[in-house]
Coordinates of C-alpha atoms and ligand atoms in Angstrom, one line a residue:
Chain A
M1 CA 99.5 157.1 63.2
S2 CA 100.0 153.4 63.6
E3 CA 97.3 151.2 64.8
Q4 CA 97.2 151.1 68.6
T5 CA 99.0 148.2 70.1
R6 CA 96.9 146.2 72.5
I7 CA 97.6 143.2 74.7
S8 CA 94.6 141.0 75.0
L9 CA 94.5 138.2 77.7
E10 CA 91.9 135.6 78.3
F11 CA 91.6 133.3 81.3
D12 CA 89.3 130.5 82.4
V13 CA 88.8 130.8 86.1
E14 CA 87.9 127.5 87.7
G15 CA 85.2 127.5 90.3
D16 CA 85.7 126.2 93.9
N17 CA 89.4 125.7 93.2
F18 CA 91.0 127.7 96.0
V19 CA 94.4 126.2 95.4
S20 CA 94.8 127.8 92.0
A21 CA 92.6 130.8 92.8
G22 CA 94.5 133.9 91.9
K23 CA 96.3 132.5 88.9
A24 CA 94.7 134.9 86.4
S25 CA 95.7 137.9 88.5
E26 CA 99.2 136.6 88.9
A27 CA 99.5 136.3 85.1
V28 CA 98.1 139.8 84.6
K29 CA 100.6 141.2 87.2
G30 CA 103.4 139.5 85.3
N31 CA 102.3 141.1 82.0
L32 CA 102.0 144.6 83.6
K33 CA 105.5 144.3 85.1
M34 CA 107.0 143.4 81.8
L35 CA 105.5 146.6 80.4
G36 CA 107.2 148.5 83.2
L37 CA 104.0 150.3 84.3
P38 CA 104.1 152.4 87.4
P39 CA 103.9 150.3 90.6
T40 CA 100.8 152.1 91.8
I41 CA 99.0 151.2 88.6
I42 CA 100.1 147.6 88.9
R43 CA 99.0 147.5 92.5
R44 CA 95.5 148.8 91.7
A45 CA 95.1 146.4 88.8
A46 CA 96.3 143.5 91.0
I47 CA 93.8 144.3 93.7
V48 CA 90.7 144.7 91.5
M49 CA 91.6 141.7 89.4
Y50 CA 92.3 139.5 92.4
E51 CA 89.1 140.4 94.2
G52 CA 87.0 139.9 91.0
E53 CA 88.7 136.6 90.3
I54 CA 88.1 135.3 93.8
N55 CA 84.5 136.4 93.7
M56 CA 83.9 134.3 90.7
V57 CA 85.6 131.3 92.4
I58 CA 83.7 131.7 95.6
H59 CA 80.3 133.0 94.6
A60 CA 79.8 131.9 91.0
K61 CA 81.6 128.5 90.4
G62 CA 84.1 130.2 88.1
G63 CA 83.9 132.2 84.9
K64 CA 86.0 134.0 82.4
A65 CA 88.3 136.9 82.7
Y66 CA 89.3 139.2 79.8
V67 CA 92.0 141.8 80.1
D68 CA 92.9 144.4 77.6
I69 CA 96.0 146.5 78.0
T70 CA 96.8 149.6 75.9
D71 CA 99.2 152.4 76.8
K72 CA 96.2 154.4 77.9
D73 CA 94.3 152.0 80.1
I74 CA 93.7 148.5 81.5
S75 CA 90.2 147.1 81.0
I76 CA 89.1 144.1 82.9
T77 CA 85.9 142.1 82.2
L78 CA 84.9 139.3 84.5
K79 CA 82.0 137.2 83.2
D80 CA 80.3 134.3 85.0
E81 CA 77.2 132.3 84.8
G82 CA 76.7 132.0 88.5
P83 CA 73.7 132.8 90.7
G84 CA 73.8 136.5 90.0
I85 CA 73.5 139.3 92.5
E86 CA 70.0 140.2 93.7
N87 CA 70.7 143.6 95.1
I88 CA 73.9 145.2 93.7
E89 CA 73.7 148.3 95.9
L90 CA 73.6 146.1 99.0
A91 CA 76.4 143.9 97.7
M92 CA 78.6 147.0 97.1
Q93 CA 78.4 147.9 100.8
E94 CA 81.5 147.4 102.9
G95 CA 81.1 144.4 105.1
Y96 CA 78.1 142.8 103.2
S97 CA 78.8 139.2 102.4
T98 CA 76.9 136.0 101.8
A99 CA 80.0 133.9 102.1
P100 CA 79.3 130.7 104.1
D101 CA 81.3 130.0 107.3
A102 CA 83.5 127.4 105.6
I103 CA 84.7 130.1 103.2
R104 CA 85.1 132.7 106.0
A105 CA 87.3 130.3 107.8
L106 CA 89.7 130.6 104.8
G107 CA 89.9 134.3 105.3
F108 CA 87.4 135.4 102.7
G109 CA 84.0 136.9 103.2
A110 CA 84.9 140.3 104.8
G111 CA 82.6 141.9 102.4
M112 CA 85.4 144.1 101.1
G113 CA 86.0 142.7 97.6
L114 CA 83.5 144.8 95.6
P115 CA 84.1 148.0 97.6
N116 CA 87.8 147.7 97.0
M117 CA 87.2 147.0 93.3
K118 CA 85.3 150.2 93.1
K119 CA 87.9 152.1 95.1
Y120 CA 90.9 151.0 93.1
S121 CA 89.4 151.2 89.6
D122 CA 88.7 154.4 87.8
N123 CA 85.4 153.0 86.5
M124 CA 83.4 150.0 87.4
E125 CA 80.1 148.6 86.1
I126 CA 78.2 145.5 87.3
E127 CA 75.5 143.8 85.3
S128 CA 73.8 140.9 87.0
E129 CA 70.7 138.8 86.6
V130 CA 69.6 136.4 89.2
G131 CA 69.9 132.8 87.9
K132 CA 71.8 134.0 84.8
G133 CA 75.1 135.4 86.0
T134 CA 77.2 138.5 86.6
T135 CA 79.5 140.6 84.4
V136 CA 81.8 143.1 86.1
R137 CA 83.7 145.7 83.9
M138 CA 86.5 147.7 85.4
K139 CA 88.9 150.2 83.9
I140 CA 92.1 151.6 85.2
N141 CA 93.6 154.7 83.5
I142 CA 97.3 154.8 83.0
Q143 CA 98.3 158.4 83.5
P144 CA 102.1 158.7 83.5
D145 CA 102.0 162.3 84.7
S146 CA 99.3 162.1 87.5
E147 CA 99.2 158.8 89.4
G148 CA 95.3 158.7 89.6
Q149 CA 93.2 159.9 92.5
Q150 CA 93.2 156.7 94.5
Q151 CA 96.1 155.7 96.7
Chain B
M1 CA 136.1 147.5 100.8
Q2 CA 134.7 149.3 97.8
K3 CA 131.0 149.3 97.1
N4 CA 130.4 146.7 94.4
D5 CA 127.0 145.4 93.3
Q6 CA 128.4 143.5 90.4
I7 CA 129.9 141.0 92.7
H8 CA 128.9 137.4 92.0
T9 CA 128.5 135.5 95.2
V10 CA 127.3 132.3 93.6
K11 CA 129.2 130.7 90.8
L12 CA 129.0 127.6 88.7
D13 CA 131.7 124.9 88.6
K14 CA 131.3 124.0 84.9
D15 CA 133.1 120.6 85.3
K16 CA 130.7 119.4 88.0
C17 CA 127.5 120.7 86.3
M18 CA 125.6 117.9 84.6
G19 CA 122.9 120.2 83.2
C20 CA 120.2 118.4 85.2
V21 CA 118.0 121.5 85.6
S22 CA 117.5 121.1 89.3
C23 CA 118.8 124.6 90.1
M24 CA 116.9 126.1 87.2
K25 CA 113.6 124.8 88.4
R26 CA 114.2 126.1 91.9
C27 CA 115.4 129.6 91.2
P28 CA 112.8 132.1 92.6
T29 CA 113.7 134.8 90.0
E30 CA 114.1 132.5 87.0
A31 CA 117.7 133.6 86.7
I32 CA 119.1 130.3 85.5
R33 CA 119.0 128.7 82.0
V34 CA 120.6 125.5 80.9
R35 CA 122.4 126.0 77.6
N36 CA 124.6 123.4 75.9
G37 CA 124.2 121.1 78.9
K38 CA 125.4 123.6 81.5
A39 CA 123.6 125.9 83.8
R40 CA 124.1 129.6 83.3
I41 CA 123.3 132.3 85.9
H42 CA 121.9 135.6 84.7
Y43 CA 123.4 137.7 87.4
E44 CA 121.2 140.7 86.7
R45 CA 118.4 138.6 88.2
C46 CA 120.3 136.8 90.9
I47 CA 119.4 137.6 94.5
S48 CA 122.1 135.5 96.0
C49 CA 119.5 133.4 98.0
G50 CA 121.6 130.2 97.7
E51 CA 118.6 128.0 96.7
C52 CA 120.6 126.7 93.7
V53 CA 123.6 125.9 96.0
R54 CA 121.3 124.0 98.3
V55 CA 119.5 121.9 95.6
C56 CA 122.4 121.1 93.3
P57 CA 122.9 117.3 93.5
H58 CA 126.4 117.6 92.1
Q59 CA 127.8 120.4 94.2
A60 CA 128.3 122.4 91.1
K61 CA 127.2 125.7 92.6
K62 CA 129.8 127.4 94.8
V63 CA 129.4 130.3 97.2
I64 CA 132.2 132.8 96.8
Y65 CA 133.5 134.1 100.1
D66 CA 136.8 135.5 101.4
D67 CA 139.6 133.0 102.2
F68 CA 140.4 132.9 105.9
S69 CA 143.9 134.1 105.0
I70 CA 142.5 137.6 104.5
I71 CA 142.8 138.2 108.2
E72 CA 146.6 137.8 107.8
D73 CA 146.7 140.8 105.5
P74 CA 149.4 143.1 107.0
R75 CA 147.1 146.1 106.4
F76 CA 145.1 145.0 109.4
K77 CA 146.8 145.6 112.8
Y78 CA 143.8 144.6 114.8
K79 CA 141.3 142.0 113.7
I80 CA 137.7 141.7 114.9
A81 CA 135.4 138.7 114.2
L82 CA 131.7 139.4 113.8
P83 CA 129.8 136.1 114.4
A84 CA 126.2 136.0 113.1
P85 CA 123.6 135.0 115.7
S86 CA 123.1 131.7 113.8
L87 CA 126.7 130.6 114.5
Y88 CA 125.9 129.9 118.1
G89 CA 123.4 127.2 116.9
Q90 CA 126.1 125.2 115.1
F91 CA 127.8 123.6 118.1
E92 CA 127.0 120.7 120.4
N93 CA 126.7 121.4 124.1
L94 CA 127.4 125.1 123.9
D95 CA 125.7 125.9 127.2
N96 CA 128.2 128.7 127.7
L97 CA 128.4 131.1 124.7
N98 CA 131.8 132.2 125.9
Y99 CA 133.4 129.1 124.5
L100 CA 132.6 130.4 121.0
I101 CA 134.1 133.8 121.8
E102 CA 137.3 132.3 123.2
G103 CA 137.5 130.0 120.2
L104 CA 137.4 132.9 117.8
L105 CA 140.2 134.6 119.8
K106 CA 142.3 131.4 119.6
I107 CA 142.0 131.1 115.8
G108 CA 143.6 134.5 115.1
F109 CA 141.2 137.3 115.9
D110 CA 142.1 140.0 118.4
D111 CA 138.6 140.8 119.4
V112 CA 135.0 139.7 118.8
Y113 CA 131.9 141.9 118.4
E114 CA 128.8 139.8 118.4
V115 CA 126.3 140.7 115.7
A116 CA 123.5 139.8 118.1
R117 CA 124.5 143.0 120.0
G118 CA 123.9 145.1 116.9
A119 CA 120.7 143.1 116.5
E120 CA 119.5 144.2 120.0
L121 CA 120.2 147.8 119.1
V122 CA 118.4 147.5 115.8
S123 CA 115.4 146.0 117.5
E124 CA 115.3 149.0 119.9
A125 CA 115.7 151.4 117.0
T126 CA 112.9 149.7 115.2
R127 CA 110.6 149.9 118.2
T128 CA 111.3 153.6 118.4
L129 CA 110.6 154.1 114.7
F130 CA 107.3 152.2 115.1
D131 CA 106.3 154.5 117.9
S132 CA 107.0 157.6 115.7
G133 CA 104.2 156.4 113.5
K134 CA 106.1 157.2 110.3
L135 CA 106.5 153.7 109.0
K136 CA 104.3 152.4 106.2
K137 CA 102.4 149.3 107.4
P138 CA 102.7 146.5 107.2
V139 CA 106.4 147.1 107.7
I140 CA 108.5 144.4 106.0
S141 CA 111.7 143.3 107.7
T142 CA 115.0 144.1 105.9
A143 CA 117.1 141.6 107.8
C144 CA 117.2 139.0 105.0
P145 CA 119.0 140.7 102.0
A146 CA 117.7 138.0 99.6
V147 CA 114.2 139.1 100.5
V148 CA 115.1 142.7 100.0
Q149 CA 116.6 142.0 96.6
L150 CA 113.6 140.0 95.6
I151 CA 111.3 142.9 96.5
L152 CA 113.5 145.4 94.6
L153 CA 113.4 143.0 91.6
R154 CA 109.9 141.7 91.5
F155 CA 107.7 143.6 93.9
H156 CA 108.4 147.3 93.4
D157 CA 105.2 148.4 95.0
L158 CA 106.3 147.0 98.3
K159 CA 109.5 149.0 98.4
D160 CA 108.0 151.7 100.6
N161 CA 107.0 149.0 103.2
L162 CA 110.7 148.0 103.8
L163 CA 112.0 148.8 107.2
P164 CA 114.6 151.5 106.6
V165 CA 117.1 150.4 109.3
Q166 CA 120.5 149.1 108.7
A167 CA 121.3 145.4 109.2
P168 CA 122.7 144.3 112.6
V169 CA 125.9 143.4 110.9
D170 CA 126.5 146.9 109.6
I171 CA 125.7 148.5 113.0
S172 CA 128.0 146.0 114.7
A173 CA 130.8 146.6 112.2
K174 CA 130.6 150.4 112.6
L175 CA 130.5 150.3 116.4
A176 CA 133.2 147.7 116.6
R177 CA 135.5 149.7 114.4
E178 CA 134.9 152.9 116.4
E179 CA 135.4 151.1 119.7
A180 CA 138.6 149.4 118.6
A181 CA 140.1 152.6 117.2
K182 CA 139.5 154.3 120.5
K183 CA 140.9 151.4 122.5
T184 CA 144.0 150.7 120.4
G185 CA 144.8 154.2 119.0
L186 CA 144.9 152.7 115.5
K187 CA 143.5 154.3 112.5
P188 CA 140.0 153.0 111.5
E189 CA 141.4 151.5 108.3
E190 CA 144.0 149.6 110.2
I191 CA 141.3 147.6 111.9
G192 CA 140.1 144.6 110.1
I193 CA 136.4 143.7 110.5
F194 CA 135.3 140.2 109.3
F195 CA 131.7 139.0 109.3
I196 CA 131.1 135.2 109.6
S197 CA 128.2 134.7 107.2
P198 CA 125.6 132.0 107.1
C199 CA 124.7 132.8 103.4
P200 CA 125.6 134.3 100.1
A201 CA 122.9 136.9 100.4
K202 CA 124.6 138.6 103.3
I203 CA 128.0 138.3 101.5
H204 CA 126.4 140.2 98.5
A205 CA 124.8 142.8 100.7
L206 CA 128.0 143.5 102.5
H207 CA 129.9 144.0 99.3
S208 CA 127.2 146.1 97.6
G209 CA 126.3 148.1 100.7
L210 CA 122.6 147.7 101.4
G211 CA 121.2 150.8 103.1
V212 CA 124.8 152.0 103.8
S213 CA 126.8 154.5 101.7
K214 CA 129.9 152.3 101.8
P215 CA 130.7 148.8 102.9
T216 CA 131.2 148.5 106.7
V217 CA 133.3 145.3 106.8
D218 CA 136.7 144.4 105.3
G219 CA 135.9 140.8 104.6
V220 CA 133.2 138.2 104.7
L221 CA 134.0 134.6 105.8
S222 CA 131.9 131.5 105.6
A223 CA 130.3 129.9 108.7
S224 CA 131.2 126.4 107.4
D225 CA 134.8 127.4 106.8
I226 CA 135.1 128.9 110.3
Y227 CA 133.3 126.0 111.9
F228 CA 136.1 123.5 111.1
R229 CA 138.8 125.9 112.5
L230 CA 136.7 126.8 115.5
L231 CA 135.8 123.4 116.7
P232 CA 139.3 122.2 117.7
A233 CA 140.1 125.6 119.1
M234 CA 137.0 125.6 121.3
K235 CA 137.9 122.2 122.7
Q236 CA 141.2 123.7 124.0
V237 CA 139.4 126.3 126.0
E238 CA 139.4 125.4 129.7
E239 CA 137.9 128.2 131.7
P240 CA 136.2 130.7 129.4
R241 CA 136.1 134.2 130.5
D242 CA 132.8 136.1 130.7
L243 CA 133.0 137.7 127.3
S244 CA 129.6 137.3 125.6
Q245 CA 127.4 140.3 125.8
I246 CA 124.1 139.3 124.3
G247 CA 120.6 138.5 125.6
I248 CA 117.7 136.4 124.4
F249 CA 116.6 139.2 122.0
G250 CA 119.9 139.2 120.1
L251 CA 120.2 135.4 119.9
S252 CA 116.6 135.0 118.7
W253 CA 117.4 136.9 115.5
A254 CA 119.0 133.6 114.4
A255 CA 115.7 131.9 113.7
S256 CA 112.5 132.8 111.9
G257 CA 110.2 134.9 114.1
G258 CA 113.0 136.1 116.3
E259 CA 113.3 139.6 115.0
A260 CA 109.5 140.0 115.1
A261 CA 109.4 138.8 118.7
T262 CA 111.8 141.6 119.8
L263 CA 109.4 144.3 118.5
L264 CA 106.8 143.4 121.1
K265 CA 103.9 143.7 118.6
N266 CA 101.0 141.3 118.5
K267 CA 100.0 141.7 114.9
Y268 CA 102.9 140.2 113.1
L269 CA 103.6 137.4 110.7
A270 CA 106.9 135.5 110.2
A271 CA 107.3 133.3 107.1
D272 CA 110.4 131.4 106.1
G273 CA 111.5 129.4 103.1
M274 CA 111.5 131.0 99.6
E275 CA 108.1 129.5 98.5
N276 CA 106.4 130.9 101.6
V277 CA 108.1 134.2 101.2
L278 CA 106.9 134.5 97.6
N279 CA 103.3 133.6 98.6
I280 CA 103.2 136.3 101.3
L281 CA 104.7 138.9 98.9
K282 CA 102.0 138.0 96.3
E283 CA 99.3 138.4 98.9
L284 CA 100.6 141.8 100.0
E285 CA 100.6 142.8 96.4
N286 CA 97.0 141.8 96.1
G287 CA 96.2 144.2 98.9
K288 CA 95.9 141.5 101.6
L289 CA 97.4 141.2 105.1
N290 CA 96.9 145.0 105.6
D291 CA 95.9 144.6 109.2
L292 CA 99.4 143.4 110.2
E293 CA 102.0 145.7 111.6
F294 CA 105.1 143.7 110.9
I295 CA 106.1 141.0 108.4
E296 CA 109.3 139.1 108.9
L297 CA 110.4 137.2 105.9
N298 CA 113.5 134.9 105.7
A299 CA 114.5 133.2 102.5
C300 CA 115.8 130.2 104.3
I301 CA 113.7 127.6 106.0
G302 CA 113.9 128.2 109.7
G303 CA 115.5 131.6 109.2
C304 CA 119.2 132.3 109.2
V305 CA 119.9 129.0 111.0
G306 CA 118.9 127.5 107.6
G307 CA 121.6 129.5 105.8
V308 CA 123.3 127.5 103.1
L309 CA 126.8 128.1 104.6
N310 CA 125.8 126.6 108.0
I311 CA 126.6 123.1 109.0
E312 CA 123.8 122.1 111.3
N313 CA 120.3 121.2 110.3
P314 CA 118.2 124.3 110.8
F315 CA 115.7 122.7 113.1
V316 CA 118.4 121.1 115.3
A317 CA 120.2 124.5 115.4
R318 CA 117.0 126.2 116.5
A319 CA 116.5 123.7 119.3
K320 CA 120.0 124.2 120.5
L321 CA 119.5 128.0 120.6
Q322 CA 116.3 127.5 122.6
T323 CA 118.2 125.7 125.4
R324 CA 121.0 128.3 125.3
R325 CA 118.5 131.1 125.7
K326 CA 117.4 130.2 129.2
Y327 CA 120.7 131.2 130.7
L328 CA 120.5 134.7 129.2
P329 CA 118.9 138.0 130.2
V330 CA 116.3 139.4 127.8
T331 CA 118.6 142.0 126.3
K332 CA 122.0 143.3 127.2
N333 CA 122.5 146.2 124.8
S334 CA 120.7 149.5 124.6
I335 CA 121.1 152.6 122.5
S336 CA 121.6 154.7 125.6
Q337 CA 124.8 152.8 126.3
T338 CA 126.2 154.2 123.0
D339 CA 126.6 157.8 122.1
K340 CA 124.4 157.3 119.0
N341 CA 120.9 158.6 118.1
L342 CA 118.3 157.1 116.0
D343 CA 119.8 158.5 112.7
Y344 CA 122.8 156.3 113.2
F345 CA 120.6 153.2 112.7
V346 CA 118.3 154.2 109.8
W347 CA 119.4 153.7 106.2
E348 CA 122.1 156.1 105.0
C349 CA 120.8 155.7 101.5
E350 CA 117.8 153.9 99.9
P351 CA 118.4 150.9 97.8
D352 CA 117.1 151.2 94.2
V353 CA 114.6 149.0 92.5
T354 CA 116.0 147.0 89.5
N355 CA 114.1 147.1 86.2
V356 CA 115.0 143.7 84.9
M357 CA 111.4 142.6 84.6
Q358 CA 110.6 145.4 82.2
L359 CA 111.0 144.4 78.5
D360 CA 111.8 147.8 77.2
E361 CA 111.8 151.4 78.4
D362 CA 109.6 152.4 75.4
I363 CA 106.2 151.1 76.3
N364 CA 105.3 150.5 72.6
V365 CA 108.4 148.4 72.1
A366 CA 107.6 146.5 75.3
M367 CA 104.0 146.0 74.1
A368 CA 105.1 144.6 70.8
L369 CA 107.5 142.2 72.6
L370 CA 104.9 141.2 75.1
E371 CA 102.4 140.5 72.3
R372 CA 104.9 138.1 70.7
I373 CA 105.7 136.4 74.0
N374 CA 102.0 135.8 74.6
K375 CA 101.5 134.5 71.1
I376 CA 104.4 132.1 71.5
E377 CA 103.2 130.9 74.9
K378 CA 99.9 129.9 73.3
I379 CA 101.5 127.3 71.1
L380 CA 103.6 125.8 73.9
P381 CA 102.4 122.7 75.8
M382 CA 102.5 124.5 79.2
L383 CA 104.2 121.5 80.8
D384 CA 107.0 123.5 82.4
C385 CA 109.2 120.4 81.9
G386 CA 112.5 122.3 81.6
C387 CA 113.7 120.3 78.6
C388 CA 114.2 123.4 76.6
G389 CA 116.6 124.8 79.1
A390 CA 114.1 127.4 80.5
P391 CA 112.4 127.0 83.9
S392 CA 108.9 127.4 82.5
C393 CA 107.0 127.5 79.2
R394 CA 106.4 131.2 79.9
A395 CA 110.1 131.9 80.5
F396 CA 110.9 130.0 77.3
A397 CA 108.4 132.1 75.3
E398 CA 110.2 135.1 76.6
D399 CA 113.6 133.7 75.6
V400 CA 112.3 132.9 72.1
A401 CA 110.8 136.3 71.7
L402 CA 114.0 138.0 72.8
G403 CA 116.1 135.9 70.5
E404 CA 117.8 134.0 73.3
A405 CA 116.4 130.6 72.3
K406 CA 114.9 128.9 69.3
I407 CA 111.4 127.6 69.2
T408 CA 112.8 124.2 68.1
D409 CA 114.6 123.9 71.5
C410 CA 111.2 122.7 72.8
H411 CA 111.0 119.0 72.1
R412 CA 107.4 118.8 73.1
I413 CA 105.8 120.6 70.3
N414 CA 105.4 119.3 66.8
V415 CA 107.4 121.6 64.6
E416 CA 105.2 120.8 61.6
D417 CA 102.2 122.2 63.5
L418 CA 104.0 125.5 63.4
L419 CA 104.3 125.7 59.7
Ligands
ATP501 N1 80.4 137.1 90.9 C1 79.5 137.0 91.8 N2 78.4 136.2 91.7 C2 77.4 136.2 92.6 N3 77.5 136.9 93.8 C3 78.5 137.7 93.9 C4 79.6 137.8 93.0 N4 80.4 138.8 93.5 C5 80.0 139.2 94.7 N5 78.8 138.6 95.0 C6 78.0 138.9 96.1 O1 78.3 140.1 96.7 C7 78.7 140.0 98.0 C8 79.8 141.0 98.4 O2 81.0 140.7 97.6 P1 82.4 141.2 98.1 O3 83.4 140.7 97.2 O4 82.3 142.6 98.4 O5 82.5 140.4 99.5 P2 82.8 138.9 99.8 O6 83.3 138.2 98.5 O7 81.6 138.2 100.4 O8 84.0 139.0 100.8 P3 85.5 139.4 100.5 O9 85.6 139.9 99.1 O10 85.8 140.5 101.5 O11 86.3 138.2 100.8 C9 79.2 138.5 98.1 O12 79.1 138.0 99.4 C10 78.2 137.9 97.2 O13 76.9 137.7 97.8
SF4_502 S1 117.3 133.9 105.8 FE1 119.3 134.5 106.7 S2 120.7 133.0 106.0 FE2 119.0 132.8 104.7 S3 119.4 134.2 102.9 FE3 118.2 135.4 104.4 S4 119.8 136.4 105.6 FE4 120.8 134.7 104.6
MG503 MG1 84.8 139.1 97.4

């Protein structure tokens, strides 16, 4: 067996830059399309990556994104040194948001990001420490025969 | 006409091309490269949107359409013109739409079937489909073939959101042919149906058959070409007869937001211009805008009035249409006037996605290529200057990895650094 091929991507996500927000997820989508992965997989990856990236921009003044793609799965790690999340369980609830009004006016802050990241990934873990930062790890399985449980 | 998706509706005039990269930088699918000082279109990626025709400062990009003489073909015993709704916006002081119809009859057509009529029927069919609850929301309009091609090429996941109804021009062509055959006693193939198009995208769609099993028209003419024939003919008309059969709904399809307005929904969005269209598609792909019911996207600024084969500035054309509307009823055509049911309006066949983005069918080969592309990209300056003949550093990295360009074509990296 040959060594498993793996595509590793790394992005700096700038904080408070709404104009370029979403650049990392655009690049990831581009890579996935070039591999010809099923549209449903690309869609799920796009959603979780975008929501995670935007969260770092809005809530954590930016961070880093690491994406690993193999023929089995897509692993996404989002790491920031922002304020951290005090109560993860609460943050995971649909509709919970601490986004200020100015940000809501831009259409963010529905409190749906984290719930959707959970819904559209096959596995998600959050580590967070107040004052230190947050790390979100997500995995999406690529199953050519069954298209995953989520729609 | 035979079904032909290989048709090239935009071509390069090599002698005029100065290799200035204007078109290459503007192409929404990165289908253009400049090699040896000349632009080259990679047709497998071309969506016929006409952006390159619009931006070329040297008029080196040509739209390929049928010559007007096609209507003289002896095969056709009865010739019908199908004017697009945007054509009504091209003329000064056209308070009475009948001048346009009379003009078309003067320049050689035996009859006119206004595409705005088909549009009113398509609007009604769409409303019925919405009510059936079977459409995947948000529903994306399929009126602009450049947008449909873009989705089939780059946004595969959105294919199921496409509105599965035929274009107004196809509906108009089918009904016109049927009506004329009945009226004249001629065989359907003896009737010549000619669409007057605002853009190369519709020309391509009519040749390739988008959502229909075989092309519905016999030729596609250009709005600009017809304009110069029509103008003097219209001036000769004294008392136009009452021939136009369209309402506000049909006419409003000419401009962005017009189709959406006829669906009588509140939750809709209408975006026009390629850049805006791309942004909306990316948002949809990211799972956003899900609370909307309908999304109308037009590749051209202003909608079809902005088509690259039109004469008038799109904003002026739109203003003209607005004054014209006030003399019209809301709608003049309904499905109940025809003997057709809903099936007649829905797609006869689904268009297929194109896999040109995919590097290789074998995922392992694709992975290896992608790894090389990403590696090459890392050493590029990421200026997207276009000097290498590719529209972006990323596209250049792809070209190098695929052996279509040499790394030394980039003049912004120090070759010695690579050794
Ligand atoms: N990276 C992060 N750093 C600090 N806090 C975060 C981070 N990500 C999420 N949070 C907190 O969790 C809350 C919920 O996040 P979630 O993404 O679900 O909603 P939102 O970002 O507020 O709104 P939406 O995602 O719908 O635009 C946020 O309001 C914020 O308080
Ligand atoms: S907006 Fe209208 S004129 Fe422009 S490309 Fe699309 S269909 Fe053609
Ligand atoms: Mg969020």
